[in-house]
CSV table of C-alpha atoms in Angstrom, one decimal:
chain,number,residue,atom,x,y,z
F,1,PHE,CA,-11.3,-4.5,-5.2
F,2,GLN,CA,-12.9,-7.3,-7.3
F,3,PHE,CA,-12.9,-10.2,-4.8
F,4,ASN,CA,-12.2,-8.1,-1.6
F,5,GLY,CA,-12.9,-10.2,1.4
F,6,ALA,CA,-13.9,-13.4,-0.4
F,7,VAL,CA,-12.2,-15.3,2.4
F,8,ALA,CA,-12.9,-18.8,1.2
F,9,MET,CA,-12.3,-18.2,-2.5
F,10,ASN,CA,-9.8,-20.7,-4.1
F,11,THR,CA,-11.0,-20.7,-7.7
F,12,TYR,CA,-8.9,-21.5,-10.8
F,13,LEU,CA,-8.7,-18.3,-12.8
F,14,PRO,CA,-7.2,-18.8,-16.3
F,15,TRP,CA,-8.8,-15.5,-17.5
F,16,THR,CA,-7.9,-13.2,-20.4
F,17,VAL,CA,-6.9,-9.9,-18.8
F,18,ASP,CA,-5.0,-8.4,-21.7
F,19,THR,CA,-6.8,-5.0,-21.6
F,20,VAL,CA,-7.1,-4.6,-17.8
F,21,GLN,CA,-5.2,-1.6,-16.4
F,22,ASN,CA,-6.2,-1.7,-12.8
F,23,MET,CA,-6.0,-4.7,-10.5
F,24,ALA,CA,-5.7,-2.8,-7.3
F,25,GLY,CA,-7.0,-4.8,-4.4
F,26,MET,CA,-8.3,-7.5,-6.6
F,27,PHE,CA,-7.6,-10.4,-4.2
F,28,ASN,CA,-7.4,-8.3,-1.0
F,29,ASN,CA,-8.2,-10.5,2.0
F,30,CYS,CA,-8.8,-13.7,0.0
F,31,ASN,CA,-7.2,-15.7,2.6
F,32,LYS,CA,-7.4,-19.2,1.0
F,33,PHE,CA,-6.7,-18.1,-2.6
F,34,LYS,CA,-3.6,-19.8,-3.9
F,35,GLY,CA,-3.5,-18.0,-7.2
F,36,ARG,CA,-4.1,-21.0,-9.5
F,37,GLY,CA,-4.3,-19.8,-13.1
F,38,LEU,CA,-2.6,-16.4,-12.5
F,39,GLU,CA,0.6,-17.7,-14.0
F,40,GLN,CA,-1.2,-17.6,-17.4
F,41,TRP,CA,-2.3,-14.0,-17.1
F,42,ASN,CA,-1.0,-11.4,-19.6
F,43,VAL,CA,-0.7,-8.3,-17.3
F,44,GLU,CA,1.4,-6.2,-19.7
F,45,ASN,CA,-1.1,-3.3,-19.6
F,46,VAL,CA,-1.7,-3.2,-15.9
F,47,GLU,CA,-0.6,0.0,-14.1
F,48,PHE,CA,-2.1,-0.6,-10.7
F,49,MET,CA,-1.5,-3.7,-8.6
F,50,ASN,CA,-1.5,-1.9,-5.2
F,51,TYR,CA,-3.1,-4.0,-2.4
F,52,MET,CA,-3.6,-6.8,-5.0
F,53,PHE,CA,-2.7,-9.7,-2.7
F,54,TYR,CA,-3.0,-7.9,0.7
F,55,ALA,CA,-3.5,-10.5,3.5
F,56,ASN,CA,-3.6,-13.3,1.0
F,57,TYR,CA,-2.0,-16.0,3.3
F,58,ASN,CA,-1.8,-18.9,0.9
F,59,LEU,CA,-0.7,-17.2,-2.3
F,60,SER,CA,1.8,-19.4,-4.3
F,61,PRO,CA,1.5,-19.0,-8.1
F,62,ASP,CA,4.5,-18.7,-10.4
F,63,LEU,CA,4.3,-15.0,-11.4
F,64,SER,CA,7.9,-15.0,-12.8
F,65,HIS,CA,6.6,-14.6,-16.4
F,66,TRP,CA,4.4,-11.6,-15.7
F,67,ASN,CA,5.3,-8.6,-17.9
F,68,THR,CA,5.2,-5.7,-15.5
F,69,ARG,CA,6.8,-3.0,-17.6
F,70,ARG,CA,3.8,-0.6,-17.2
F,71,LEU,CA,3.3,-1.2,-13.5
F,72,GLU,CA,3.3,2.1,-11.6
F,73,GLN,CA,1.6,1.4,-8.2
F,74,MET,CA,2.5,-1.7,-6.2
F,75,GLU,CA,2.3,-0.4,-2.6
F,76,TYR,CA,1.1,-3.1,-0.2
F,77,MET,CA,0.9,-5.5,-3.1
F,78,PHE,CA,2.1,-8.6,-1.1
F,79,TYR,CA,1.6,-7.1,2.4
F,80,LEU,CA,0.7,-10.0,4.8
F,81,ALA,CA,0.9,-12.5,1.9
F,82,SER,CA,2.6,-14.7,4.4
F,83,GLY,CA,2.9,-17.8,2.1
F,84,PHE,CA,4.3,-16.1,-1.0
F,85,ASN,CA,7.9,-16.7,-1.9
F,86,GLY,CA,7.8,-16.5,-5.7
F,87,ASN,CA,10.8,-15.6,-7.8
F,88,ILE,CA,9.8,-12.3,-9.4
F,89,SER,CA,13.4,-11.0,-9.7
F,90,ASN,CA,13.0,-10.6,-13.5
F,91,TRP,CA,10.0,-8.3,-13.3
F,92,LYS,CA,10.5,-5.0,-15.1
F,93,VAL,CA,9.9,-2.3,-12.5
F,94,GLY,CA,11.2,0.8,-14.3
F,95,SER,CA,7.8,2.5,-14.3
F,96,VAL,CA,7.0,1.9,-10.6
F,97,LYS,CA,6.4,5.1,-8.6
F,98,ASN,CA,5.4,3.6,-5.3
F,99,MET,CA,6.4,0.3,-3.7
F,100,ASP,CA,5.9,1.3,0.0
F,101,HIS,CA,5.2,-1.8,2.2
F,102,SER,CA,5.1,-4.1,-0.9
F,103,PHE,CA,6.4,-7.1,0.9
F,104,ALA,CA,5.9,-6.0,4.5
F,105,ASP,CA,5.0,-8.9,6.8
F,106,ALA,CA,5.2,-11.4,3.9
F,107,LYS,CA,6.8,-13.9,6.3
F,108,SER,CA,7.9,-16.4,3.7
F,109,PHE,CA,9.2,-14.0,1.1
F,110,ASN,CA,13.0,-14.1,0.7
F,111,GLN,CA,14.0,-13.5,-2.9
F,112,ASN,CA,16.9,-11.6,-4.3
F,113,LEU,CA,15.5,-8.5,-6.1
F,114,CYS,CA,18.8,-6.8,-6.7
F,115,GLN,CA,18.0,-6.6,-10.4
F,116,TRP,CA,15.3,-4.1,-9.6
F,117,GLY,CA,17.6,-1.5,-8.2
F,118,GLY,CA,19.1,-0.3,-11.5
F,119,GLN,CA,15.6,-0.1,-13.1
F,120,LEU,CA,13.7,2.1,-10.7
F,121,PRO,CA,13.2,5.9,-11.1
F,122,ASN,CA,15.1,8.0,-8.6
F,123,ASP,CA,11.9,9.4,-7.1
F,124,VAL,CA,10.3,6.0,-6.4
F,125,LYS,CA,8.7,5.6,-2.9
F,126,ILE,CA,10.4,2.7,-1.1
F,127,ASN,CA,9.4,2.9,2.6
F,128,GLN,CA,9.2,-0.2,4.7
F,129,VAL,CA,9.2,-2.4,1.6
F,130,PHE,CA,10.5,-5.5,3.4
F,131,ALA,CA,9.6,-4.7,7.0
F,132,GLY,CA,8.6,-7.9,8.9
F,133,SER,CA,9.2,-10.1,5.8
F,134,GLY,CA,11.3,-13.2,5.6
F,135,CYS,CA,14.0,-11.3,3.7
F,136,THR,CA,17.6,-12.0,4.7
F,137,ASN,CA,18.0,-8.2,4.9
F,138,ALA,CA,14.6,-6.5,5.5
F,139,THR,CA,15.9,-3.0,5.7
F,140,ASP,CA,14.9,-0.4,3.2
F,141,PRO,CA,17.3,0.0,0.3
F,142,ILE,CA,20.0,2.5,1.1
F,143,THR,CA,20.6,3.3,-2.6
F,144,LEU,CA,18.5,2.1,-5.5
F,145,VAL,CA,21.4,0.2,-7.1
F,146,ASP,CA,23.2,-1.2,-4.1
F,147,GLY,CA,20.1,-2.1,-2.1
F,148,PRO,CA,19.7,-4.2,-0.1
F,149,TRP,CA,16.8,-5.6,-2.1
F,150,CYS,CA,15.6,-8.3,0.4
F,151,GLN,CA,19.1,-9.8,0.2
F,152,GLU,CA,22.5,-8.2,-0.1
F,153,CYS,CA,23.4,-7.0,-3.6
């Protein structure tokens, strides 16, 4: 929980994070942080991003190029990140074990994540993933492949 509660933080962060494995809660409750610089991060070794952007109301970076193939924990990752609507449909989520509440109450989020369904392990936790979000279909996926994954698949 590196910057947990740094409410006014809005720093440009073009850091080298190649060896980091745990980013859990890193920007938790950083209400004004927009995520400038995060689009440059190499997160290929990160396994834990749970609570990373929890209650981060102004988050808006382009995270589409993040390599998430090792990501295991993303529960509550974008919970209450009400400004986030980034296209992360191409993320590799085949190692994710828990995505409970990942986008819950992310009021602006409405991206088609149908590509994720065929990647996830059968025992992944997917409770209330899109509850209260801006998703066209915010119900939990009925099946991993068929979704819905924020939108109809």
